[in-house]
Structure formats: C-alpha cells, structure tokens
XYZ file of C-alpha atoms in Angstrom:
701
model
C 23.181 -13.907 13.984
C 20.830 -15.576 11.833
C 20.557 -18.986 13.131
C 22.225 -21.196 10.742
C 18.780 -23.390 11.387
C 17.193 -20.514 9.031
C 20.796 -20.863 6.720
C 18.837 -22.789 3.355
C 16.044 -20.759 3.949
C 17.807 -17.092 3.358
C 19.534 -19.064 0.168
C 19.490 -16.790 -3.354
C 16.805 -18.110 -5.005
C 18.941 -19.614 -7.549
C 20.239 -21.777 -5.186
C 17.160 -23.534 -6.487
C 17.232 -26.192 -8.661
C 16.399 -25.307 -12.864
C 16.400 -21.611 -11.064
C 18.184 -19.793 -13.693
C 19.462 -16.313 -13.003
C 16.586 -15.046 -15.380
C 14.316 -17.140 -14.222
C 15.698 -15.360 -10.352
C 14.530 -12.335 -11.740
C 11.295 -13.228 -12.114
C 10.059 -14.471 -9.202
C 11.890 -11.282 -7.445
C 10.081 -9.057 -9.899
C 6.495 -10.958 -8.202
C 8.125 -11.053 -5.067
C 8.327 -7.449 -4.889
C 12.306 -7.421 -4.295
C 14.387 -5.154 -6.077
C 16.509 -7.594 -7.983
C 16.978 -10.924 -8.130
C 19.557 -9.576 -5.090
C 17.052 -9.529 -2.944
C 15.011 -11.987 -3.077
C 14.948 -15.185 -0.444
C 14.770 -18.980 -0.721
C 11.634 -18.110 2.055
C 10.079 -14.457 -0.117
C 8.715 -18.284 -2.225
C 6.274 -19.760 1.457
C 5.848 -16.678 2.150
C 3.153 -16.097 -1.450
C -0.102 -17.538 -0.684
C -2.039 -19.453 -4.051
C -5.214 -17.021 -3.871
C -7.685 -19.972 -5.363
C -7.121 -23.833 -7.081
C -8.041 -26.135 -9.403
C -10.060 -28.035 -8.699
C -9.685 -31.103 -11.320
C -12.302 -33.342 -9.925
C -15.080 -31.938 -10.740
C -16.227 -32.782 -14.430
C -19.733 -32.076 -15.227
C -19.360 -32.642 -19.223
C -19.595 -30.055 -21.191
C -24.023 -28.923 -20.989
C -24.533 -29.030 -17.400
C -20.450 -26.793 -16.026
C -21.973 -23.365 -14.735
C -21.800 -19.633 -15.488
C -18.774 -18.810 -14.593
C -17.236 -22.369 -12.658
C -14.054 -23.512 -13.244
C -14.275 -26.927 -14.341
C -11.808 -29.979 -16.194
C -13.145 -31.052 -18.918
C -12.505 -34.639 -21.620
C -13.169 -34.923 -25.110
C -12.140 -34.839 -28.691
C -11.307 -32.259 -31.114
C -13.920 -32.031 -34.191
C -13.189 -28.366 -35.433
C -10.231 -26.087 -35.747
C -10.720 -21.939 -36.970
C -8.282 -20.130 -36.875
C -8.803 -16.559 -37.484
C -9.116 -15.272 -41.354
C -5.182 -14.759 -43.323
C -4.267 -11.132 -42.300
C -6.871 -11.186 -39.176
C -4.305 -11.605 -36.300
C -6.781 -9.959 -33.800
C -8.839 -11.841 -33.778
C -9.076 -15.290 -31.898
C -8.357 -18.472 -33.284
C -10.534 -20.988 -31.928
C -11.104 -24.864 -31.099
C -13.749 -27.456 -30.976
C -14.919 -29.847 -28.680
C -17.082 -32.225 -28.156
C -18.064 -34.223 -24.312
C -20.992 -37.326 -24.392
C -23.425 -33.358 -23.730
C -22.387 -31.079 -25.781
C -18.681 -28.055 -27.707
C -16.857 -25.969 -26.070
C -15.437 -23.657 -28.296
C -11.526 -22.846 -26.556
C -10.823 -19.845 -27.320
C -7.554 -18.157 -27.471
C -5.633 -14.987 -28.372
C -2.928 -13.342 -30.696
C -1.379 -16.898 -31.686
C 1.715 -17.449 -33.162
C 3.442 -19.280 -35.538
C 1.756 -23.797 -35.564
C 1.965 -24.738 -31.938
C -1.703 -25.255 -31.460
C -2.283 -27.459 -34.379
C 0.454 -29.787 -32.476
C -0.304 -29.347 -29.558
C -4.312 -30.574 -30.042
C -5.183 -32.689 -33.485
C -7.984 -33.338 -34.880
C -9.461 -35.953 -32.987
C -7.020 -35.801 -30.515
C -9.074 -37.067 -26.990
C -7.464 -33.287 -24.243
C -8.292 -32.525 -20.783
C -9.104 -28.979 -20.412
C -9.328 -27.038 -17.160
C -10.718 -23.368 -17.063
C -12.791 -20.418 -16.411
C -16.031 -21.120 -18.568
C -18.834 -18.782 -20.650
C -21.718 -19.289 -22.274
C -22.319 -17.238 -24.851
C -25.812 -17.491 -26.567
C -26.777 -20.646 -25.501
C -22.754 -21.971 -25.757
C -19.746 -23.075 -23.722
C -15.954 -20.898 -24.562
C -13.576 -21.717 -22.616
C -10.925 -18.515 -23.232
C -7.426 -19.698 -22.910
C -7.286 -23.063 -20.902
C -5.936 -23.109 -17.628
C -3.799 -25.738 -18.922
C -4.059 -28.374 -22.043
C -2.843 -31.866 -21.668
C -4.087 -34.600 -24.679
C -5.543 -37.122 -22.243
C -2.839 -40.068 -23.056
C -0.189 -38.046 -20.659
C -3.093 -36.652 -18.103
C -1.797 -39.198 -15.510
C 1.404 -36.631 -13.510
C -1.599 -33.614 -13.334
C -2.247 -33.822 -10.046
C -5.922 -33.738 -9.402
C -6.199 -30.585 -6.650
C -2.905 -28.096 -7.826
C -3.384 -23.791 -6.261
C -3.314 -21.699 -8.641
C -0.713 -18.441 -7.335
C -0.130 -14.871 -8.394
C 2.150 -13.870 -12.142
C 4.442 -12.208 -13.331
C 4.833 -11.593 -17.459
C 6.894 -14.268 -18.192
C 6.478 -16.704 -15.601
C 4.693 -19.792 -16.264
C 3.055 -21.499 -13.200
C 4.628 -24.124 -13.553
C 7.718 -23.113 -13.635
C 6.406 -21.340 -10.776
C 4.532 -24.300 -8.592
C 8.396 -26.495 -9.080
C 10.475 -23.879 -7.469
C 7.470 -23.794 -4.634
C 7.888 -27.049 -4.163
C 11.743 -26.843 -4.137
C 11.608 -24.461 -1.632
C 9.625 -25.903 0.094
C 11.672 -28.596 0.794
C 14.208 -26.703 2.814
C 11.472 -26.360 5.487
C 13.212 -26.270 8.643
C 11.210 -28.289 12.444
C 11.251 -24.359 13.371
C 10.739 -24.469 17.480
C 8.241 -23.898 18.519
C 7.279 -19.225 19.894
C 4.056 -19.561 20.293
C 2.725 -19.721 23.727
C 1.076 -23.358 24.316
C -1.638 -22.346 24.996
C -2.276 -20.744 22.803
C -1.687 -23.330 20.632
C -4.087 -25.143 22.084
C -7.155 -23.108 22.034
C -6.280 -22.135 18.548
C -5.869 -25.621 17.306
C -2.521 -24.135 15.689
C -0.030 -26.888 13.669
C 3.028 -26.508 14.157
C 4.823 -24.035 11.562
C 6.717 -26.756 9.026
C 2.915 -28.524 8.659
C 1.619 -24.931 8.126
C 3.617 -23.911 5.455
C 2.666 -27.840 3.594
C -0.862 -27.320 3.860
C -1.239 -23.858 2.303
C 1.204 -24.860 -1.027
C -0.305 -28.298 -1.217
C -5.105 -27.747 -0.532
C -6.684 -30.631 -1.163
C -9.772 -28.719 -1.628
C -12.065 -25.251 -1.270
C -11.340 -25.197 2.378
C -7.810 -24.904 2.423
C -7.546 -21.816 0.062
C -10.033 -19.495 2.243
C -8.393 -17.378 4.743
C -10.072 -18.790 7.853
C -8.339 -22.046 6.711
C -6.356 -23.623 10.080
C -2.870 -23.107 7.899
C -3.972 -19.845 7.597
C -4.844 -18.930 10.830
C -1.372 -20.673 12.334
C 0.701 -18.489 9.532
C -1.082 -14.936 10.120
C -0.379 -15.225 14.034
C 3.386 -15.637 12.993
C 3.595 -12.266 10.588
C 1.133 -10.879 13.624
C 3.400 -11.734 16.472
C 6.715 -10.843 14.746
C 4.958 -6.838 13.546
C 4.132 -6.964 17.143
C 6.540 -7.917 19.644
C 9.121 -5.774 16.198
C 7.372 -2.247 17.075
C 7.083 -3.679 21.369
C 11.002 -3.434 21.012
C 11.504 -0.442 18.798
C 9.640 1.085 21.420
C 11.019 -0.446 23.776
C 14.663 1.132 22.475
C 13.256 4.297 22.401
C 11.236 3.972 25.292
C 14.131 3.535 27.353
C 16.607 6.451 25.887
C 15.106 8.911 28.040
C 13.639 12.120 27.202
C 13.695 15.570 27.601
C 10.721 17.450 29.627
C 9.167 20.975 28.149
C 8.261 23.493 30.564
C 6.746 25.686 27.731
C 5.891 29.237 29.169
C 2.629 29.684 26.935
C 4.344 33.717 25.523
C 5.329 32.091 22.389
C 1.751 30.112 21.904
C -0.249 32.999 23.266
C 0.859 34.950 20.567
C 0.462 32.831 17.800
C -3.152 32.112 19.398
C -4.154 35.570 18.657
C -3.013 36.151 14.943
C -4.747 33.723 13.938
C -7.652 34.669 12.271
C -10.088 32.067 13.804
C -9.782 30.268 17.416
C -8.880 26.298 16.850
C -11.110 23.376 17.158
C -11.915 21.190 20.876
C -9.939 18.674 18.542
C -7.008 20.503 18.621
C -7.300 22.210 21.364
C -7.329 18.595 22.745
C -4.631 17.214 21.011
C -2.205 20.334 21.745
C -3.083 19.680 25.452
C -2.478 15.512 25.005
C 0.852 16.387 23.304
C 1.898 18.552 25.931
C 1.241 16.505 28.617
C 3.071 13.363 27.204
C 6.103 15.965 26.933
C 5.864 17.235 30.464
C 7.610 13.793 31.456
C 10.751 12.502 31.408
C 9.199 9.402 29.105
C 9.675 10.553 25.506
C 6.780 11.458 23.896
C 5.746 8.718 20.550
C 2.290 10.229 19.166
C 0.480 9.958 16.153
C -2.010 12.893 14.845
C -4.784 11.404 12.305
C -6.779 14.706 11.028
C -8.259 14.171 8.633
C -6.999 16.140 5.124
C -7.751 20.566 6.125
C -8.401 19.088 9.338
C -6.195 21.536 11.394
C -3.374 19.954 11.979
C -0.233 22.290 11.269
C -0.804 24.265 13.540
C -0.828 21.437 16.600
C 2.292 20.753 15.618
C 3.148 24.472 15.595
C 1.928 24.966 18.871
C 4.075 22.126 20.218
C 7.202 23.024 18.401
C 6.880 26.668 20.078
C 6.819 24.649 23.787
C 9.741 23.161 23.063
C 11.420 26.581 21.901
C 9.281 27.913 24.900
C 11.646 25.483 26.851
C 14.421 26.486 25.435
C 15.123 23.950 22.527
C 14.940 23.245 19.014
C 12.069 21.220 16.951
C 11.989 19.933 12.524
C 9.455 19.172 10.689
C 10.847 16.958 8.903
C 7.783 15.768 4.950
C 8.111 13.253 3.254
C 8.518 16.108 -0.349
C 10.173 18.734 -1.683
C 7.097 20.417 -2.218
C 5.041 19.794 1.049
C 8.152 19.978 3.574
C 8.790 24.050 0.880
C 4.661 24.876 1.220
C 5.289 23.762 5.245
C 7.890 26.222 5.264
C 5.134 29.266 3.537
C 2.496 28.153 6.038
C 4.766 28.111 9.797
C 6.455 30.450 9.199
C 3.562 33.674 8.135
C 2.841 32.388 11.875
C 5.820 31.935 13.585
C 7.396 35.095 13.009
C 4.524 36.652 14.777
C 5.772 35.357 17.403
C 9.432 36.227 16.731
C 10.685 32.679 15.826
C 13.188 32.016 13.697
C 11.878 28.957 11.414
C 14.423 27.051 8.687
C 14.176 24.988 5.926
C 16.462 22.784 3.935
C 16.042 20.293 1.446
C 18.339 17.812 -0.671
C 17.955 21.321 -3.526
C 19.457 23.383 -0.385
C 23.010 23.613 -1.696
C 27.035 25.378 -1.344
C 27.063 28.372 0.475
C 22.881 28.185 1.714
C 23.807 25.156 3.087
C 26.609 26.208 5.190
C 24.702 29.136 6.222
C 21.616 27.150 7.934
C 23.496 24.365 8.869
C 25.368 27.038 11.178
C 22.400 28.601 11.724
C 21.560 24.624 13.352
C 24.783 24.368 15.055
C 24.478 27.824 16.679
C 20.536 26.995 17.652
C 19.681 30.584 16.081
C 17.573 28.253 14.341
C 14.423 27.446 16.410
C 11.813 25.650 14.290
C 13.934 24.103 11.281
C 11.191 22.587 8.525
C 12.740 20.369 5.235
C 12.634 16.511 4.345
C 15.385 13.659 4.251
C 18.144 16.180 4.224
C 16.996 16.842 7.985
C 19.030 13.862 9.707
C 22.202 13.609 7.672
C 25.279 13.474 9.314
C 26.423 16.838 8.203
C 23.271 18.295 10.406
C 23.819 18.854 14.413
C 21.490 20.286 16.117
C 22.522 22.467 19.281
C 19.332 20.885 21.314
C 16.961 19.571 19.374
C 13.389 18.296 21.703
C 11.208 17.968 19.464
C 10.262 16.272 15.558
C 7.141 16.091 14.146
C 7.398 13.786 10.820
C 4.542 14.129 8.372
C 2.955 11.387 6.603
C 3.613 8.699 8.822
C 3.109 6.381 6.497
C 5.063 7.395 3.571
C 8.208 6.679 6.122
C 8.625 3.225 7.434
C 8.627 2.603 11.123
C 12.363 2.247 11.256
C 13.555 5.492 9.920
C 12.128 7.079 13.406
C 15.249 5.109 14.970
C 17.882 7.052 12.687
C 17.263 10.730 15.534
C 17.931 7.780 18.023
C 20.952 6.886 17.213
C 21.994 10.086 16.640
C 21.890 10.511 19.733
C 19.479 12.909 19.783
C 16.310 10.943 21.881
C 13.477 14.458 21.019
C 9.947 13.797 21.519
C 8.123 12.675 18.250
C 4.946 13.679 16.864
C 3.471 12.487 13.471
C 1.687 13.087 10.965
C -0.867 12.025 8.512
C -3.741 12.942 6.951
C -4.471 9.246 5.418
C -6.641 8.297 8.683
C -6.244 4.983 9.878
C -8.757 2.362 11.746
C -7.453 1.102 14.344
C -6.154 -2.058 12.787
C -4.822 -0.739 11.045
C -2.600 2.113 13.711
C -2.001 -1.675 15.502
C -0.049 -3.191 12.924
C 1.940 -0.121 11.811
C 2.369 1.616 14.653
C 1.706 -1.057 17.543
C 3.758 1.621 20.108
C 2.063 4.267 18.878
C -0.092 6.683 21.261
C -3.464 8.503 18.919
C -4.791 11.630 18.893
C -7.640 12.188 16.720
C -8.301 15.766 14.387
C -12.883 15.270 13.196
C -13.651 18.285 13.413
C -13.317 20.438 9.775
C -11.866 23.876 10.543
C -14.284 26.846 10.615
C -14.912 28.229 7.145
C -13.995 25.045 5.015
C -17.516 24.405 3.123
C -19.044 21.301 2.450
C -17.252 18.524 -1.047
C -20.074 19.075 -3.789
C -19.274 15.315 -4.932
C -20.953 13.883 -8.380
C -20.156 10.498 -10.319
C -20.639 10.898 -14.542
C -19.691 7.695 -16.624
C -17.763 8.955 -19.082
C -18.865 8.299 -21.354
C -20.227 11.499 -20.426
C -16.502 13.779 -20.599
C -16.713 16.489 -22.800
C -19.581 17.682 -20.599
C -17.354 18.464 -17.904
C -14.165 19.310 -20.657
C -17.296 21.901 -21.944
C -18.214 23.130 -17.444
C -14.867 23.519 -16.538
C -14.035 25.275 -20.168
C -16.656 28.161 -19.170
C -15.505 27.767 -14.869
C -11.441 28.439 -15.912
C -12.752 31.247 -18.259
C -14.471 32.739 -15.047
C -11.062 32.760 -13.984
C -11.376 29.405 -11.519
C -8.949 26.444 -10.428
C -8.925 22.939 -11.294
C -6.735 20.279 -11.354
C -7.272 16.650 -13.740
C -6.830 13.408 -11.650
C -5.376 10.791 -14.281
C -4.240 7.040 -12.601
C -1.647 6.846 -15.540
C 2.078 8.941 -16.336
C 2.159 7.619 -19.898
C 0.346 4.982 -21.681
C 0.836 1.679 -22.759
C -0.087 -1.162 -24.614
C -2.021 -3.253 -22.138
C -3.730 -0.469 -20.432
C -6.504 1.663 -22.460
C -6.222 4.294 -19.887
C -5.946 8.322 -20.595
C -1.955 8.972 -19.655
C -1.521 12.430 -18.282
C 1.009 12.996 -21.155
C -2.425 12.644 -23.585
C -5.013 13.691 -21.496
C -2.807 17.275 -21.174
C -3.106 16.869 -24.674
C -6.230 17.046 -25.402
C -7.174 19.512 -23.244
C -4.866 21.886 -23.495
C -6.367 22.144 -26.792
C -9.382 22.031 -26.093
C -9.727 24.374 -23.071
C -8.808 27.731 -24.936
C -5.913 28.258 -22.057
C -2.613 27.023 -20.630
C -3.056 23.592 -18.466
C 0.410 22.351 -16.653
C 0.940 18.779 -16.047
C 3.211 17.381 -13.064
C 3.347 14.046 -12.052
C 5.603 11.921 -10.534
C 8.425 11.043 -13.131
C 9.203 14.948 -13.497
C 12.685 15.867 -11.660
C 11.833 17.665 -8.632
C 12.462 21.210 -10.283
C 9.921 21.278 -13.354
C 7.416 20.000 -10.083
C 7.536 22.894 -8.892
C 7.465 25.220 -11.308
C 4.291 23.483 -12.417
C 3.271 23.400 -8.671
C 3.741 26.835 -8.311
C 2.183 28.402 -11.872
C -1.096 26.934 -10.666
C -0.901 28.132 -7.584
C 0.431 31.647 -9.167
C -2.319 31.383 -11.116
C -0.633 31.194 -14.120
C -2.008 28.606 -15.675
C -5.651 27.346 -14.253
C -6.565 23.088 -15.033
C -3.973 21.648 -13.625
C -3.288 17.433 -14.816
C -2.096 15.851 -12.881
C -1.048 12.185 -11.151
C -1.664 11.039 -7.748
C 1.268 13.451 -7.231
C -0.791 16.189 -5.743
C -2.938 14.159 -3.315
C -0.232 14.624 -0.188
C -0.125 18.250 1.020
C 0.017 20.708 -1.971
C -1.764 24.560 -0.772
C -3.526 26.005 -3.266
C -6.942 27.669 -1.810
C -8.786 28.832 -4.560
C -8.579 25.552 -6.366
C -12.567 24.884 -6.822
C -13.023 22.057 -9.519
C -10.819 18.091 -8.815
C -12.378 15.740 -11.988
C -10.417 12.263 -11.213
C -10.652 10.606 -14.288
C -11.200 6.189 -13.652
C -12.246 7.105 -10.224
C -13.309 3.471 -9.558
C -9.591 2.668 -9.527
C -8.072 4.568 -6.548
C -8.867 2.935 -3.190
C -11.009 5.393 -1.355
C -9.156 6.807 1.173
C -6.875 7.981 -1.617
C -10.402 9.451 -3.206
C -10.803 10.999 0.214
C -7.465 12.500 0.177
C -7.354 13.931 -3.785
C -10.943 15.751 -2.736
C -9.484 17.106 0.135
C -7.151 19.577 -1.676
C -9.920 22.061 -3.360
C -12.681 23.778 -0.242
C -9.772 24.792 0.767
C -10.699 28.819 0.555
C -14.950 30.230 1.441
C -15.599 29.733 -2.774
C -18.364 26.203 -3.042
C -15.940 23.341 -4.283
C -16.926 20.122 -6.653
C -15.299 16.485 -6.977
C -16.099 15.192 -10.360
C -15.914 10.894 -10.052
C -15.576 10.063 -13.871
C -15.950 6.370 -14.615
C -15.818 3.736 -16.290
C -19.516 1.644 -16.141
C -20.787 -1.091 -15.903
C -19.016 -1.006 -12.510
C -19.368 -4.577 -10.154
C -20.678 -4.545 -6.984
C -18.150 -3.326 -4.673
C -17.366 -0.179 -7.255
C -20.513 1.132 -6.823
C -20.856 0.869 -3.116
C -16.948 2.225 -2.771
C -17.943 5.922 -5.263
C -21.604 6.270 -3.601
C -20.121 6.008 0.600
C -17.925 9.187 -1.269
C -19.879 10.736 -3.015
C -22.479 10.351 1.036
C -19.728 11.145 2.989
C -17.072 13.644 4.010
C -15.168 11.989 7.405
C -12.407 10.432 6.619
C -12.470 8.017 9.181
C -16.145 6.731 8.060
C -14.769 6.840 4.445
C -11.527 4.959 5.589
C -12.878 1.754 7.314
C -15.243 1.914 4.666
C -12.296 1.052 2.795
C -10.667 -1.636 5.287
C -13.838 -3.796 4.744
C -13.863 -3.666 0.899
C -10.781 -3.242 -0.795
C -7.790 -5.043 2.661
C -5.564 -3.170 4.005
C -2.077 -3.321 1.386
C -4.433 -0.775 -0.350
C -6.149 0.963 1.978
C -3.055 3.967 2.043
C -1.763 3.618 -1.400
C 0.584 1.810 -2.713
C 2.482 -1.928 -1.787
C 5.013 0.376 -0.978
C 4.482 3.136 1.504
C 6.252 1.851 4.268
C 2.678 0.055 5.180
C 2.325 -3.186 6.858
C 2.214 -4.926 3.503
C 0.964 -8.426 4.507
C 2.154 -10.689 3.035
C -0.751 -14.439 4.853
C -1.970 -11.560 7.133
C -5.035 -9.623 5.842
C -6.282 -7.438 8.976
C -10.059 -7.514 7.019
C -9.850 -12.046 7.862
C -7.487 -12.408 10.984
C -8.046 -9.026 12.795
C -9.062 -10.713 16.071
C -5.755 -12.193 15.958
C -3.528 -8.847 15.611
C -5.428 -8.137 18.756
C -4.106 -11.378 20.807
C -0.508 -11.225 19.004
C -0.106 -7.440 20.227
C -1.132 -8.773 24.104
C 0.636 -11.649 24.147
C 3.997 -9.880 22.332
C 3.381 -7.614 25.527
C 3.610 -10.116 27.732
C 6.417 -11.711 26.083
C 8.523 -8.781 26.882
C 8.134 -7.686 29.921
C 8.756 -11.015 31.576
C 11.973 -11.386 28.393
C 12.845 -8.071 27.738
C 15.857 -9.867 25.914
C 13.973 -12.480 24.800
C 16.248 -15.236 26.502
C 14.471 -17.264 27.293
C 13.559 -20.744 25.943
C 10.933 -19.415 23.530
C 12.728 -15.702 23.386
C 14.628 -17.380 22.091
C 12.272 -19.048 20.074
C 10.842 -15.977 18.567
C 14.253 -14.807 18.172
C 14.380 -16.918 14.932
C 10.431 -16.092 14.903
C 11.862 -12.569 13.629
C 14.773 -13.609 11.293
C 11.934 -15.430 9.208
C 10.234 -12.702 9.173
C 12.878 -10.505 8.067
C 12.483 -8.691 11.456
C 15.949 -8.852 11.664
C 16.040 -4.814 12.576
C 14.162 -5.735 15.909
C 16.948 -7.733 17.083
C 19.229 -5.198 16.714
C 18.325 -3.344 19.285
C 18.074 -6.370 21.732
C 22.205 -6.094 21.037
C 22.206 -2.000 20.756
C 20.313 -1.721 24.238
C-alpha cells in the first residue's frame, strides 16, 4: 500500500484550486501523461524550471546586451500597427527610457488588446530577450508586460518552465505553487553519512528550493537542490532495478548443457566465419546458461555486427539442451525479417522455426500454438503475441528480446509471471554508453560486438545543404535508372502549419514526379499490412526508391540498397542517424549516406554532423551523442522505455549514478525486504517516483 503520507501528492490535478478539466488536460499533456486521469499533483513537483527571469537586472535600454534577458521601465511613445490587410506583418510599440528606445514586437495580434494594455504615455515594465538590429533594440513578444503601477505584485526572480500550446506561464506557476503546499515532511531515505558528505538538504526543502530559485546558480544542474533530487531519482531507479534483478535471480534457471551438434551444422553452413567478438559473446552466453542462475545478458552490437547469428547459436544451445527458444521483436516487419534470416540458417541443422504475430489468426494460429505446446516448434519468432495467455510452451529455456529499449524493463517480468523462468538475452543495435546501460538496465551483464562482419564495405558519408537538393535528386534519378536502390528519410509524416519541413507524403509526391520511376512510401501512421507491402515491393525491386519516416530505423534488411538520403539531418539524434545509415552498406557494393541539412548550422549541429561523417564506430558516436544531447534523446524518443529522468541528467549527475548503484546494492544486501527504518523510508521513495512495480515484487517474491 502507498503510505498515506503521499496521498495528497497522488490526488488528481483537478483537486488543485483553480484547475478545471481543461487546464488539467493541458497540464497532463505538458507532463507527458496520456490523459488527465493519469497525471497527479506529484508530477508538477518534478517539472523543473529550465531558466529564470531576474527582474533585478535593469541596465537601461542602451546598455542591454544582445541576447540578454532584461527588465526595462519606460514610456509608450508610439504605436505602429501593420497596414490594413497585412496581418502577417508585426505590430510594434516603441518604448523610451532615459537611455534610448526599444521596439516591442508582436506577431498575429488579434483585436485591440495592445492599445488597452499599453496606451500612449503609459509607463510600462517589460521583461524579455533583447536583440539588436542596425543599432536598434527590439524585444519580440516580451515574457511579461505590466503597467509600472502594478509591477509591485511581480516577484523579482521568477522560474521559467516549459509550456505547451494553450497554457500560460501564470496558470502553470499557480498550479505549481498549489502543488508545493501539499509537500509533507518526508522520512530520510539517504544514508546519513552520504547526506553530510554531499551536503544534501531534506527532500521537502529541496523541492521548495527547486521551484523558488534565488539566482542563476539555483537554476544550474549542479545546484544543491537539484543534485539532491537527482540522487533521489537515481536511487529509486537503482533500487527498483536491483529488486527486479533479485526477483528474476530468485527463480532458479535451468542449467543448459549444449552438445554442439546443431551449432556445428549452422557454423558449417555459413559463407564466412564468425568475428572474434561474436565468438566471445557466444562463449559468455553459454557460460551464463550453464549456471543454475538465470542468465540476464545485454548484447550490444552495431547495425550489421551480426547479433542475429549470436542469438541463433544461443537458441541452438537451448534446443540441444532439450528445450525451446523464443525471439521477440518490437514490430511485425522485424519479426518476419528475423524469421526469413533464421529459418534459412536453422534449416541447415534441421531445426523447426515458427513465426507468431498479432496478425496470425484462426486455424493457422491454432496449428502453430499446438506445435509450440507439443514442443514440435523449436524456435518461435514473433511480437508481444508470444506472451499471451493462450500460448503455452513445452519447455521454454531461452528468451531473446530484440531492441530492448522499445520494451520497458518490467515487460521482461511478464515471462516470469507466467511461471516460466527462461534465460534472457536482450539485443540492441543502439550502442549505449556505460552510464546509460547502468541507468536503464542496471541489472544486466553486457557483451559487445565491436567488429563489422567480413565483406562489409565502409559507407561514404557526406553533408550537403538543402539548397543543393536539386543536384541530389538528379543524382538519385540517374542511380535509380541504373538499377540502384535508395532510401529517402523525412522527419515528419504530414505537413503541419507550424512546420516548414517537407513531410513524407509531400516529398513522396515530388520525387514521384521527378524520378520518373515508381517510388514507395512507408510511415508510422500506415497500417501494418500496408507497411509490409511497401517494404516488400522495395525489397523485390518493384520500387527502387523508398520515401520513409524513421520507421525504417530498426532492422529492415534490403542488402542491395546502397544510397541513404536523410533530410533535415540536423533534427535527428546522432545515434538515430547512425542507425538509419546502417540500413545501407549491407551488401557487397559501395554505399553512400547523404545528410541534407538546413543552414546555417549551430556549432553543436556542425559538431554532431562532423562526428557522423568521420566515424562509423557506433559506440564512439553514442558517447559523443550523450555529451552533446543528453540521454533523453539518445535512444530515439522519450517514450521508448528509456529512463526518462525528470530532474537527473546523466550528463551532469553521472557521478551520483555510480554512488546510487552501490548504495542500492548495499541496502538490499542488508535489508532485502526493506523492513528496517531506512528500508521503510526507501519504500516511500519508490512510491514517490511511481516505482510501485518493484514493491509488488517484494510482496510477490
């Protein structure tokens, strides 16, 4: 049961004064919750301000520095509305103080509210970012603008939060202030010696300081309050991962004694020999599976490093040991592709392979589930459908999960819940830096595949500004006419008003006209069968150019595709660009990747694209990406089951993660059921961070 102490924090947002259904929904959207029902008061407390407005900084208009956020007090001397019928032009108000003039600039002004808010000769206080053009100061859409007579109500230092359309800073600030009144005095869950060594304030005080910064130092990631709350977040994560690990370990595994009969046949049928790191990974896996403790191993291998072969050899060992193996993929396309690759190799050893996805229906499904239950099916490949209640295994000894970060950590427990305790091998093509492995999968041993398989050609990567797009299209037209295959990746599915990016559908229409050959289209909003059909047409050569969104990032295998064009490359994460690039260069022909970017690039943007241009080492690229963008972006999106930390950041608080991991291990070793005084406080911490799942294992275990 959640401690009653936390009840006020887990009330719905609508329980806060002034928050009705509409505002609750806006807040839920901002907080990344599906609907208002799922968002709680506590979520507002974890919404950290990203900067602050310091109204004490009033240098005078002439002395305001370019790009600085300043406060100005001055008289309204002119209104310059746009000419009639030209509503796309800005409305300007000229403000004057003792040192000079400032143009307040507003776009898309409706009605006459500016005339009311800033009448001529009125003395105003405005705050916002100052920009200088041709020696004139300008402030576009000030952060706030009030009459000087009313300025006394404004706090001199105010935190600035992220917003969402329709939500004003004032509404949000009021909701956060209301949420702060619900804070209880928490029990201390951090070890006392660490509290004094790090100089941590109590949790309640840290939340209050987070939302009431006094100056820029308080908004810095290294501010004491942020470090305290970051540590709490890491500790909650590491304790729950360690509890998952202990629970999975507590269910004994079945030691597997392979004979080598099947794997030797598979190896003999290969046209190449495995790389050194493939052989080492297989040795690690066999050693783990021979123990009566369940294996939990993460296999990291760059795109095309040969993870599938390692997984197949592990599955062959499980079959030699008298059992079955499953391979679970995140999408239908990937599952069917694994099936195509694995069934060919398994046939050499006489191993039977089945594929089961959500689309397998009726009699076909019944026949397959019967073969799984009888043990006639030895390797079963599929999607989440593999773990539905209707699927009963004869003797499941090994589960391989592909693209782990698409599944949450706790989905791995579904298997255990079914009373099955297979060894687990988790594969990812996203090279994950060590700190992130700790944060997301703190409970796993890791094997890395570091070489490219034999015969892979390097991919030539070039960066090209979008104003040369016509040259690229012409080169593509010639290449397609010569029989080559190419991908064109777009960042969005359909045109939205705010975005000037070319959507996939529009780009498809334009390229279809210009290429003079059939062009395919795949994006995330298409149905599964439509996606598969478009991919198949590309694979079979019916279309030679495929326009796609990032749905092709994971695992689509078309060995004869040699050209990859990525539009608006500056908008993608490095790891994601590297994944996309890995879709080409899979055959014997030389391949190229063209990164189209919209200039001018920021320094960070230039650095990112040049890392990609100069390196094909996914691990190096991932480490750089972590430095440049932070962990939230590294594994694609925020929603992909990665540790979406709310306060903590691996980039700024990496030192605390290591301490939290050791602390969690130390605590659970001494108090595995969390019944001591500190253990009880840690239970409160787990509930506070919505890690209830972990507590259920304590009770169930």
